Coordinates of C-alpha atoms in Angstrom, one line a residue:
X892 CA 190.0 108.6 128.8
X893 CA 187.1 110.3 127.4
X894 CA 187.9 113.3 125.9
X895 CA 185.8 116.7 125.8
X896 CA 184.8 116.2 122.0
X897 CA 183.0 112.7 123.1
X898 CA 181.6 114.0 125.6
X899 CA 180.1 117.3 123.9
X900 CA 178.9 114.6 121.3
X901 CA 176.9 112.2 123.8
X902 CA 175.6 115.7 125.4
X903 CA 174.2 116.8 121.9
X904 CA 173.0 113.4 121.3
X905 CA 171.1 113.3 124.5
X906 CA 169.8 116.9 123.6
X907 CA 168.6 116.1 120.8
X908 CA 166.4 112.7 121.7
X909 CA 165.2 115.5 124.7
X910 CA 164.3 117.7 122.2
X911 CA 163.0 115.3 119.3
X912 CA 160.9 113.3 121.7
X913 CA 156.6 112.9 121.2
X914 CA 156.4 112.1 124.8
X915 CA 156.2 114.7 127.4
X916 CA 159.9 114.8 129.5
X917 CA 160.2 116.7 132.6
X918 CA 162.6 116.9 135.9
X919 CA 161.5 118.0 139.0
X920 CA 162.0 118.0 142.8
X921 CA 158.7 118.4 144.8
X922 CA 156.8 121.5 143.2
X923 CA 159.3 122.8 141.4
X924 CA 160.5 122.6 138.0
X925 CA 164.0 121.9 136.6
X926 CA 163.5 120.7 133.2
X927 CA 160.5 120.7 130.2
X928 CA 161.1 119.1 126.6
X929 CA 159.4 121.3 124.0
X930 CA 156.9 118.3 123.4
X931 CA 155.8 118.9 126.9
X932 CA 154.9 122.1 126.5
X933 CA 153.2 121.3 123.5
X934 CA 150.9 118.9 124.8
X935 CA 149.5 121.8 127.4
X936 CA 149.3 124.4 124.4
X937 CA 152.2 126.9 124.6
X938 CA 154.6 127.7 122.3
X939 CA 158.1 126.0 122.8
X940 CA 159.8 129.5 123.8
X941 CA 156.7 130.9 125.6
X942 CA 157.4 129.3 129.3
X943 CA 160.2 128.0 131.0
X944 CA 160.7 125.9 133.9
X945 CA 159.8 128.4 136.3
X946 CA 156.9 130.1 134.8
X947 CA 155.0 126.7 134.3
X948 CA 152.2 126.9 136.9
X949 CA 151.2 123.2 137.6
X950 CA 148.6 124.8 139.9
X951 CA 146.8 126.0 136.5
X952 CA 146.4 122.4 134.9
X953 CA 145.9 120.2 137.6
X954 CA 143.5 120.4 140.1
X955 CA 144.8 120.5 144.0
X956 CA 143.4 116.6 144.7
X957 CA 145.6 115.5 142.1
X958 CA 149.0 117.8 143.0
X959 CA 148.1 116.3 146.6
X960 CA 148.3 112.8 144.8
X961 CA 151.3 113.5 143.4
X962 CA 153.2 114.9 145.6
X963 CA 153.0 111.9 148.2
X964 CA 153.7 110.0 145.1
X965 CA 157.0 111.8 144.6
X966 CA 158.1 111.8 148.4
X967 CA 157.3 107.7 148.2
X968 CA 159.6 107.6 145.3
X969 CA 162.5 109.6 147.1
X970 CA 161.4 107.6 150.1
X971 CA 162.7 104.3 148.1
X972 CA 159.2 103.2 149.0
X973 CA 158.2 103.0 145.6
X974 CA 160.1 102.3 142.4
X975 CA 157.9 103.8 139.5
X976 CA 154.5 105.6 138.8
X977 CA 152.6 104.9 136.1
X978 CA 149.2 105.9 136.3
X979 CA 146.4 107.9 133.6
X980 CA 146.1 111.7 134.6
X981 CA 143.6 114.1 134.2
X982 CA 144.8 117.8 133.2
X983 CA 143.1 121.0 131.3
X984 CA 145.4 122.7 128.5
X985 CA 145.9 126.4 128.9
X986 CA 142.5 127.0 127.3
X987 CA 140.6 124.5 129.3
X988 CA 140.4 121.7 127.5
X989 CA 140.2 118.2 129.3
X990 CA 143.4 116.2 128.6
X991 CA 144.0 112.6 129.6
X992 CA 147.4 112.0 129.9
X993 CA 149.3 108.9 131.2
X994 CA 152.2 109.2 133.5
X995 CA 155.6 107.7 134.7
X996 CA 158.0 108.4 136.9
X997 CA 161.3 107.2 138.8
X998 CA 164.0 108.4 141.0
X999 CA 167.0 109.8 139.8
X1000 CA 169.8 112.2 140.7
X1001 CA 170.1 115.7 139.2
X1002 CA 172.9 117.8 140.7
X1003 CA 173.8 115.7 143.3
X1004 CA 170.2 115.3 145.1
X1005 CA 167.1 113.3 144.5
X1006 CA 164.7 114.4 141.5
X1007 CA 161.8 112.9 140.1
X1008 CA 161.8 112.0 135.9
X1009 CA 158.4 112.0 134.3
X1010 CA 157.4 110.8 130.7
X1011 CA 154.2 112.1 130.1
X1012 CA 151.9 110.7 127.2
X1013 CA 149.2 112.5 125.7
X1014 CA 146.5 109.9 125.7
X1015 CA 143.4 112.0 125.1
X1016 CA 142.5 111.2 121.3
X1017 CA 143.2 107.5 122.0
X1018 CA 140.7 107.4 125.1
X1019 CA 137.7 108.8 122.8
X1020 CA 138.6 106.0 120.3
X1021 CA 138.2 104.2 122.7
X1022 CA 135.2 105.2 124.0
X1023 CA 133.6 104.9 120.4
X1024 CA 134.4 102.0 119.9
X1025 CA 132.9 100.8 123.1
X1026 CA 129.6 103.2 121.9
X1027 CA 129.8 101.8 118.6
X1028 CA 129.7 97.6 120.1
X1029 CA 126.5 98.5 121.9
X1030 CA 124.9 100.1 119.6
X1031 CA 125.4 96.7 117.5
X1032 CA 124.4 94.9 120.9
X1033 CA 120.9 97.1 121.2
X1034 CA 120.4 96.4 117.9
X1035 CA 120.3 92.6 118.3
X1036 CA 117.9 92.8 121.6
X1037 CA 115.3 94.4 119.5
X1038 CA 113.5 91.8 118.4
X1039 CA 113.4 90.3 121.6
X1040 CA 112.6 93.5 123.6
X1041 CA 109.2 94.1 121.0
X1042 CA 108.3 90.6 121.4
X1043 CA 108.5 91.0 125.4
X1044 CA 106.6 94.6 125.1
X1045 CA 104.1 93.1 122.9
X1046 CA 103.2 90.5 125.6
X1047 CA 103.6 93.4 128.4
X1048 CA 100.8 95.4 126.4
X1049 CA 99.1 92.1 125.9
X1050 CA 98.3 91.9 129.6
X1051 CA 97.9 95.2 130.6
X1052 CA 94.7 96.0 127.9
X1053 CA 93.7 92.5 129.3
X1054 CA 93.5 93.3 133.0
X1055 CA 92.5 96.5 132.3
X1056 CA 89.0 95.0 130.6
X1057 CA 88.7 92.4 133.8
X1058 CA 89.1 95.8 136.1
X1059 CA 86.5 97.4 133.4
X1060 CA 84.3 94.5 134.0
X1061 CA 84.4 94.2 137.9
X1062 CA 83.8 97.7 139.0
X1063 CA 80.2 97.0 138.5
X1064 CA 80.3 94.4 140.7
X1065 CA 82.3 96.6 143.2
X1066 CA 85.5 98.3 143.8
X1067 CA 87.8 95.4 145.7
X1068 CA 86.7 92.8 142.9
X1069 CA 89.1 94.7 140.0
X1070 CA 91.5 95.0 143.0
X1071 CA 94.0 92.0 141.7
X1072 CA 93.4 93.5 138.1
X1073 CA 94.6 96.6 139.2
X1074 CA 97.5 95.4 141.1
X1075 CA 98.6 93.2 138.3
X1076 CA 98.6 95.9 135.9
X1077 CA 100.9 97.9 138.0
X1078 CA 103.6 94.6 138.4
X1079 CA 103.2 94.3 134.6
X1080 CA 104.0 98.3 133.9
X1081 CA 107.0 97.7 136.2
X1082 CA 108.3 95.0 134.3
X1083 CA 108.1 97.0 131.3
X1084 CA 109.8 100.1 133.0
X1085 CA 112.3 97.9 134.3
X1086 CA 113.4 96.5 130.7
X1087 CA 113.0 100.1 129.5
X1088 CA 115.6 101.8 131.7
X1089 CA 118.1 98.8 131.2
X1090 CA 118.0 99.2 127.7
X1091 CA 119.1 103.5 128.0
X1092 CA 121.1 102.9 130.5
X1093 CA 122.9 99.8 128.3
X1094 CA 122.8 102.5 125.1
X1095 CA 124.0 105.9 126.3
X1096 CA 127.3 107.1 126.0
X1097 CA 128.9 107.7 129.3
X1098 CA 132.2 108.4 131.1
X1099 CA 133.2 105.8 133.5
X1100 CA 130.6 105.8 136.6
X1101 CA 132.4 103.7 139.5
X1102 CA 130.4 102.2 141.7
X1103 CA 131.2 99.1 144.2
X1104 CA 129.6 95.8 142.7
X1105 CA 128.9 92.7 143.9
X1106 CA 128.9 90.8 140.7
X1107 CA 126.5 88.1 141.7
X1108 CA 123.9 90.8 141.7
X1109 CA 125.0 91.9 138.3
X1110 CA 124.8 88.2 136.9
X1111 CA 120.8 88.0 138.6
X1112 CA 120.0 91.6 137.2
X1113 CA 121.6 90.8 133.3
X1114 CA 120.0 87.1 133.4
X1115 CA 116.9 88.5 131.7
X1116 CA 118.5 90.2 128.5
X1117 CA 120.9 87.3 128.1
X1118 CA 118.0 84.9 127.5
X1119 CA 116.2 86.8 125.0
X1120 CA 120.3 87.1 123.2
X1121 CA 120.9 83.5 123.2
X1122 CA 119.2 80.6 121.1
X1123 CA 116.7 78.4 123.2
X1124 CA 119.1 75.4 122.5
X1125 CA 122.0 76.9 124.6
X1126 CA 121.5 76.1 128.2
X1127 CA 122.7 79.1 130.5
X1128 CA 124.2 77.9 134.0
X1129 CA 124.6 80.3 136.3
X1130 CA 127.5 79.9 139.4
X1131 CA 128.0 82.4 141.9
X1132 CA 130.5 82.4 144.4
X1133 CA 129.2 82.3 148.2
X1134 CA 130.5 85.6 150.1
X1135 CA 131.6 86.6 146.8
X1136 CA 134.2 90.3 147.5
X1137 CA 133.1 93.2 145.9
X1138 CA 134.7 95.5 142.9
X1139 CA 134.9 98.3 141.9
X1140 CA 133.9 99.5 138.4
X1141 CA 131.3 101.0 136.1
X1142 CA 128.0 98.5 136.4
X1143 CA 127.0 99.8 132.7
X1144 CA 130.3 98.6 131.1
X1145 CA 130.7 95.4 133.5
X1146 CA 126.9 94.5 131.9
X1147 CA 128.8 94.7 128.5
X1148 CA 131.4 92.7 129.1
X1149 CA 129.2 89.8 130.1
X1150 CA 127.0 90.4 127.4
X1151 CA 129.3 90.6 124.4
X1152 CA 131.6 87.3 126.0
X1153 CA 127.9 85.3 126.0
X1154 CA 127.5 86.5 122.4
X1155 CA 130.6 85.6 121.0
X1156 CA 129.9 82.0 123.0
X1157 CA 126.5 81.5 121.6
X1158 CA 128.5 82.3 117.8
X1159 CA 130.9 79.5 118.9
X1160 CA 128.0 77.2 119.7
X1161 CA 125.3 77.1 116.3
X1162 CA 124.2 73.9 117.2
X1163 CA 123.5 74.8 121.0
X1164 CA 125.6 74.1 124.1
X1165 CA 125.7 75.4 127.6
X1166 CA 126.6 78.6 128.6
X1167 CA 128.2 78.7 132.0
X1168 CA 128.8 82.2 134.2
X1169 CA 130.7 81.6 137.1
X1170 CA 131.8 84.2 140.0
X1171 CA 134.7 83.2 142.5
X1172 CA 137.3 84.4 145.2
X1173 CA 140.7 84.3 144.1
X1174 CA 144.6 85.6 144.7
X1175 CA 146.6 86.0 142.1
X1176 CA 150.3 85.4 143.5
X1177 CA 153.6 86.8 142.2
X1178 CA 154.5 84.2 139.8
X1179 CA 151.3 84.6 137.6
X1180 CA 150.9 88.5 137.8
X1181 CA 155.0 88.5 137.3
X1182 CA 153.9 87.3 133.4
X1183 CA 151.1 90.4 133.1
X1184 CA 152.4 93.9 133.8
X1185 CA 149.4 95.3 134.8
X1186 CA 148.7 92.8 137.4
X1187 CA 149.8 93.1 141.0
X1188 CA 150.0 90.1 143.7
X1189 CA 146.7 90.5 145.7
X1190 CA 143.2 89.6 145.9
X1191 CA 140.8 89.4 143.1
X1192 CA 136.9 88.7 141.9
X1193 CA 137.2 86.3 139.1
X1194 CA 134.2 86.0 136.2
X1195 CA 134.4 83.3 133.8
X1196 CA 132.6 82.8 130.7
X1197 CA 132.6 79.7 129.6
X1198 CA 131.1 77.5 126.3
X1199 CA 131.1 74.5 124.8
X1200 CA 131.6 75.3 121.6
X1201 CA 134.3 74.8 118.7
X1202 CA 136.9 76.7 120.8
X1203 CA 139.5 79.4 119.0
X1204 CA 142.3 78.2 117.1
X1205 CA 145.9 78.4 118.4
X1206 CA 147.0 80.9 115.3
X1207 CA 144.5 83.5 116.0
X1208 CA 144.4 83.4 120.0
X1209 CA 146.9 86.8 119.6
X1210 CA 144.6 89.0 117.7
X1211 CA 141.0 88.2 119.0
X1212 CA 141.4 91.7 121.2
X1213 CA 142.3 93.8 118.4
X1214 CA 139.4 96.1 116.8
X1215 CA 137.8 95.2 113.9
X1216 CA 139.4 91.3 114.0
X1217 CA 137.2 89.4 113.1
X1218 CA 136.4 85.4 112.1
X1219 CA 132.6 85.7 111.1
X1220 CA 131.0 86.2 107.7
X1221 CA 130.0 89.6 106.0
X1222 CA 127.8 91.1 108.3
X1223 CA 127.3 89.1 111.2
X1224 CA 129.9 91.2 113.4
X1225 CA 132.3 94.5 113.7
X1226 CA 134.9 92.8 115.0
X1227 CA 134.6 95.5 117.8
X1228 CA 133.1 93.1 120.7
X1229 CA 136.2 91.5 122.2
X1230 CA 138.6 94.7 122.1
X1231 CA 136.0 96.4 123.8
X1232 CA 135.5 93.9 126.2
X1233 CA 139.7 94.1 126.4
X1234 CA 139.3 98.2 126.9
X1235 CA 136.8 97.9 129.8
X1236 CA 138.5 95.6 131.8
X1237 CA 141.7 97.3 131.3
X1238 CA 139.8 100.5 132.4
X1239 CA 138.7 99.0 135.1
X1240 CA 142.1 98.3 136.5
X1241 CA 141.6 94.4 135.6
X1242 CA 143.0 91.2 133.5
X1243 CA 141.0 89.0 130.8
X1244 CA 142.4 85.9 130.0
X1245 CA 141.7 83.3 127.3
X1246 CA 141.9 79.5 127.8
X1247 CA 140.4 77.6 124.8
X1248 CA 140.5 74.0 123.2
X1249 CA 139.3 73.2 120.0
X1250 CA 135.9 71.6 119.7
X1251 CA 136.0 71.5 123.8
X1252 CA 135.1 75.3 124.2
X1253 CA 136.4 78.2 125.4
X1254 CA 136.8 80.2 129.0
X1255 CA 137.4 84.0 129.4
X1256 CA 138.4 84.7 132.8
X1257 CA 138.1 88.2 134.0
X1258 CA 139.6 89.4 137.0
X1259 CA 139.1 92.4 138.7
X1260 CA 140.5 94.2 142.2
X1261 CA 139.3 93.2 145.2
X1262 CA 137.4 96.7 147.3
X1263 CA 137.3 96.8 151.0
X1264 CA 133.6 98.8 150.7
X1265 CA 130.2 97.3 150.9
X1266 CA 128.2 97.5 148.2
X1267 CA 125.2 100.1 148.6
X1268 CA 122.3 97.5 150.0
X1269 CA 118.0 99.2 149.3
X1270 CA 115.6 98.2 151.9
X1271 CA 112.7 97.4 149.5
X1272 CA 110.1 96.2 151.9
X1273 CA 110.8 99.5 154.6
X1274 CA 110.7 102.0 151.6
X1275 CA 107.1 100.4 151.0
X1276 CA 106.1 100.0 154.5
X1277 CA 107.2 104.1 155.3
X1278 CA 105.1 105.2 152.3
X1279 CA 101.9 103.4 153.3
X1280 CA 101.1 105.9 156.0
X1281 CA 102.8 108.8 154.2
X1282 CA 101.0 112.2 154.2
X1283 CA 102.5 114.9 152.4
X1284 CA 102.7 118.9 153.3
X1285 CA 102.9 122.1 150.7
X1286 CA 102.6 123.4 147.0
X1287 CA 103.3 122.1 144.3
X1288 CA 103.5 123.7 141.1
X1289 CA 103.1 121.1 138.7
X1290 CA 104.1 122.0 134.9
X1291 CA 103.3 118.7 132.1
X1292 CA 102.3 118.6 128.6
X1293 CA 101.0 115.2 128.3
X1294 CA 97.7 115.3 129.5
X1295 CA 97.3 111.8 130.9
X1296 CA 100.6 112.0 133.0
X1297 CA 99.3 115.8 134.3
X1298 CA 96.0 114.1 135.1
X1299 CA 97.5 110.7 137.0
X1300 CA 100.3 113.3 139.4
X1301 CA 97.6 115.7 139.6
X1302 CA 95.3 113.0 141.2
X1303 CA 98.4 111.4 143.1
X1304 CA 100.0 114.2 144.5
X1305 CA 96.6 115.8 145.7
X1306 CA 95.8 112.3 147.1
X1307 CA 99.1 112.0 149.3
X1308 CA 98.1 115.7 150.9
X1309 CA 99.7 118.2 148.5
X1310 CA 98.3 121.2 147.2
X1311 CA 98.3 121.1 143.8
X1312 CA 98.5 123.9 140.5
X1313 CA 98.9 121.8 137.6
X1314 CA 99.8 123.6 134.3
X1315 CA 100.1 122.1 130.5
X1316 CA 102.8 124.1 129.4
X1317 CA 105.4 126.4 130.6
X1318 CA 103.6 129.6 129.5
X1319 CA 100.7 128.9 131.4
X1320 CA 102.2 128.1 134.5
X1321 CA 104.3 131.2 134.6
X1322 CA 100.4 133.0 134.8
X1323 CA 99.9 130.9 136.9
X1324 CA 102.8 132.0 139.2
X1325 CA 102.2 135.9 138.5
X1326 CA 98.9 135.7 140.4
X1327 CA 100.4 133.6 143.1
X1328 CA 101.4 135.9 146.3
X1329 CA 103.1 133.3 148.2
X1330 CA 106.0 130.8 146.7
X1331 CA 104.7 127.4 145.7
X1332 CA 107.3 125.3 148.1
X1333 CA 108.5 123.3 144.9
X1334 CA 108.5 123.2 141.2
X1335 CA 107.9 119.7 139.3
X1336 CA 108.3 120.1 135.9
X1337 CA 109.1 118.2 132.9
X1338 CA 112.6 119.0 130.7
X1339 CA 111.2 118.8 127.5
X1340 CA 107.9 121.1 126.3
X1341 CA 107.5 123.1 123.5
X1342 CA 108.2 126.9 123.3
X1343 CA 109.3 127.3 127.0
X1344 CA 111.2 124.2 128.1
X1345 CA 111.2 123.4 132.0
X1346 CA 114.6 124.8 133.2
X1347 CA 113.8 128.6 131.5
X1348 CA 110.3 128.3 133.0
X1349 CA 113.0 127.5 136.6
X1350 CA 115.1 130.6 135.6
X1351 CA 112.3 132.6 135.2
X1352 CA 110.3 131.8 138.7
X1353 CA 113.9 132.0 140.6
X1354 CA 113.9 135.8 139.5
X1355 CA 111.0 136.1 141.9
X1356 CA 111.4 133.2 144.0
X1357 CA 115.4 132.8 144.2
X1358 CA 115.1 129.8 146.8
X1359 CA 112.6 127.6 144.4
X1360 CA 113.2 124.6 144.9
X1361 CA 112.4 121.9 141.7
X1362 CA 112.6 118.6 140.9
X1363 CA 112.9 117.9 136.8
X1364 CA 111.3 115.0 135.0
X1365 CA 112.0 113.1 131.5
X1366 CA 111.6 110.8 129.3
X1367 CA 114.8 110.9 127.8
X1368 CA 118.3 109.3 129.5
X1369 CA 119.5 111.0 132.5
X1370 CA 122.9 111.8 130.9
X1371 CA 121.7 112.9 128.0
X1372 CA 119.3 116.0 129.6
X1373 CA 122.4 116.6 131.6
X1374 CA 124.7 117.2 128.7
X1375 CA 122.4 118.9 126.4
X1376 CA 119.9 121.0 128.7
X1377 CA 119.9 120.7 132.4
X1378 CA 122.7 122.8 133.8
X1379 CA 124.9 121.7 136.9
X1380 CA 123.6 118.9 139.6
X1381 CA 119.9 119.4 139.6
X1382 CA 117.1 116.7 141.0
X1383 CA 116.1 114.8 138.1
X1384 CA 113.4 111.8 138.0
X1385 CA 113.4 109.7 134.7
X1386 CA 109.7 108.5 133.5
X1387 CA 108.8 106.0 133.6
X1388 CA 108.9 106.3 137.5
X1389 CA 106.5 104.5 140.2
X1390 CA 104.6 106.6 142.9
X1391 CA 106.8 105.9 145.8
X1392 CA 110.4 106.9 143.9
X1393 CA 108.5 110.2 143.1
X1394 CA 107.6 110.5 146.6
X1395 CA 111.2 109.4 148.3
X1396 CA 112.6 112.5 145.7
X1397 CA 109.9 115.0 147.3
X1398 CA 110.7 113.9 150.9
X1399 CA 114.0 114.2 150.6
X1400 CA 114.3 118.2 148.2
X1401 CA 111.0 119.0 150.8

């Protein structure tokens, strides 16, 4: 029999472990609280005697979507429709600071009814490794397209001061004969904003941005920079699926992936090879997802990468995820390109697998979770045709420091049918405003100027004018005017920007 001084013995031990514990330990039965460890507490920022179970108001660190979540996640458990939870959570301390925690949960009896048990892991400084590491790889990766992206601009510039001599030349013989000049220099300058925007949008530091893919279009759109990465003697095959299913993840991070996997394959091949990028259908049945943890039975988008190079040996196949492994010499790599490739597709709620021969090549397979959404689709050809016979109505208070660019939207603007007040600087259009007796119907004005920057110049006319509307524009990435200037969910236009996107963003805040 088990006597009272074993048993007050395991009881101490198990206090003790609850007690000692780094992870987060609680008990409870729907909403309510029967039981916090100390670290628990911790990781929200009280003291260990300051709350008890009662007084801990999950209400004040989780917002009501996620309670929601949980709490059908709880009554599933108790249901026996689920056996365990284990999912990342998003929480604010008692001061308001962003937490990323990761959760688990399972069913077990307390008191003779059902309760939920929860570990809860504070995962927050791990995520922003994370995050800079990922930062860090690109940063490497931007690096390497610079040669190639100057050689591309200087053949952009090439052609535009070329056509723009022709067009020079053949307005003396008439307007229509510089016509193909001028319609040339406008493809060209697209081409050139095009390349622009995918390098910030490659560079920035962002959060994940989810978006449903359909990674055939992400191969075409990528196809570009990846030739101007790899040597001339690698041939780059391209195989998409037909009816390929979309995905769901963060098009930014899914563009690294494929880059830093054809980088590490053009390494493997010095002496060239073939590159080949496939997309296909897949399900992924019990027996192989019963060997990866993460992986459930279901239906998933598989992209391979595959070379022809020297392949990976056997004794190193374990540690080619890990951050800062790495088999090349001083200074041709971090190390940081495969972990972060690892991160992302783990992030992403996906698998990477490795499947390599030496002196045959190598294969990375990544798979990702099938969506039941439809990929947003843009009607290119009835944007154009609906802006053709456009004609546009109101005021427009016009606020830019360059002078060419306040010159060209002057011109356009007035051209489409606006009314225009064009000021260089935000000084001068605030005059402007004070001898204005009626509201202009809508501020564009650029982020960045000197002295008075466009959102004070905002602030200042909605004193006046509370129901201004604006529309900002900049140079700079779109993130990083939101972080560091612009305030809340405001329009925004990043330059470089053709005439009909301005247009679709005046129709629609107009």
């Amino acid at each position: 029999d088990v006597t009272l001084h074993e048993l007050s013995r395991s009881g101490e031990r198990f206090r003790s472990i609850f007690e000692q514990s780094g992870e987060g330990i609680f008990v409870a039965r729907g909403r309510v609280n029967l039981l916090l460890n100390p670290a628990l507490k911790r990781i929200f920022g009280y003291a260990i005697d300051e709350i008890d179970e009662m007084s801990f108001d999950l209400s004040r660190h989780f917002s009501p979507i996620e309670l929601e979540t949980a709490a059908k996640e709880s009554e599933q458990l108790i249901n026996g429709n689920r056996e365990e939870i284990s999912r990342p959570v998003k929480a604010k301390d008692r001061n308001g600071q962003v937490l990323e925690l990761h959760l688990n949960c399972r069913l077990i009896e307390w008191e003779g009814e059902p309760a939920v048990l929860g570990f809860v892991r504070d995962t927050t400084r791990e995520s922003t490794l994370q995050r800079q590491l990922q930062q860090a790889q690109k940063m490497e990766s931007v690096g390497r397209l610079a040669g190639g992206v100057a050689h591309d601009f200087n053949n952009i510039l090439t052609s535009i001061s070329g056509n723009a001599e022709l067009a020079k030349m053949r307005l003396a013989q008439g307007p229509d004969q510089a016509m193909d000049n001028m319609n040339e220099i406008l493809h060209i300058v697209g081409k050139a904003s095009s390349l622009t925007r995918q390098l910030l949008a490659f560079s920035r530091s962002q959060v994940m941005a989810e978006r449903v893919l359909n990674l055939n279009a992400t191969l075409n759109d990528i196809n570009k920079m990846l030739r101007r990465l790899i040597n001339e003697d690698i041939h780059i095959e391209l195989a998409p699926a037909d009816d390929l299913w979309p995905v769901k993840a963060d098009p930014t991070q899914i563009e690294q992936v494929i880059i830093n996997l054809a980088v590490n394959a053009r390494d493997a091949m010095p002496d060239g090879g073939t590159l080949t990028l496939e997309t296909r259908n897949v399900y992924l049945d019990e027996e192989y997802t019963s060997q990866h943890a993460e992986l459930r039975p279901g239906e998933y988008v598989m992209l391979a990468v595959s070379d022809t190079g020297s392949g990976i040996p056997m004794e190193i196949r374990d540690k080619i995820f890990e951050p800062f492994y790495t088999t090349k010499g001083v200074g041709k790599g971090t190390g940081l390109g495969l972990s972060t490739v690892y991160g992302i597709v783990q992030q992403s709620k996906g698998h990477i697998h490795l499947y390599s021969e030496m002196g045959r090549g190598t294969t990375f397979k990544v798979f990702l979770p099938r969506v039941y959404e439809q990929p947003d689709e843009f009607d290119q050809a009835g944007i154009e045709n609906q802006l053709s016979s456009f004609k546009g109505d109101g005021h427009i208070l016009l606020i830019e420091d360059e002078d060419e660019i306040r010159e060209m939207l002057t011109s356009l603007l007035s051209g489409l049918g606006y009314k225009v007040t064009a000021a260089e600087d935000g000084a001068e259009a605030l005059m402007k405003a004070e001898a204005m007796k009626i509201a202009p119907d809508l501020l564009l004005t650029d982020v960045v100027m000197p002295k008075i920057n466009g959102p004070q110049v905002h602030d200042a006319l909605r004193v006046r004018w509370p129901d201004l509307r604006v529309l900002f524009m900049s140079g700079y990435a779109e993130r990083a005017v939101q972080q560091n200037i612009l305030s809340g969910d405001l329009p925004f236009l990043q330059k470089p920007f053709q005439s009909r996107e301005l247009v679709q963003r005046l129709r629609s805040i107009l």
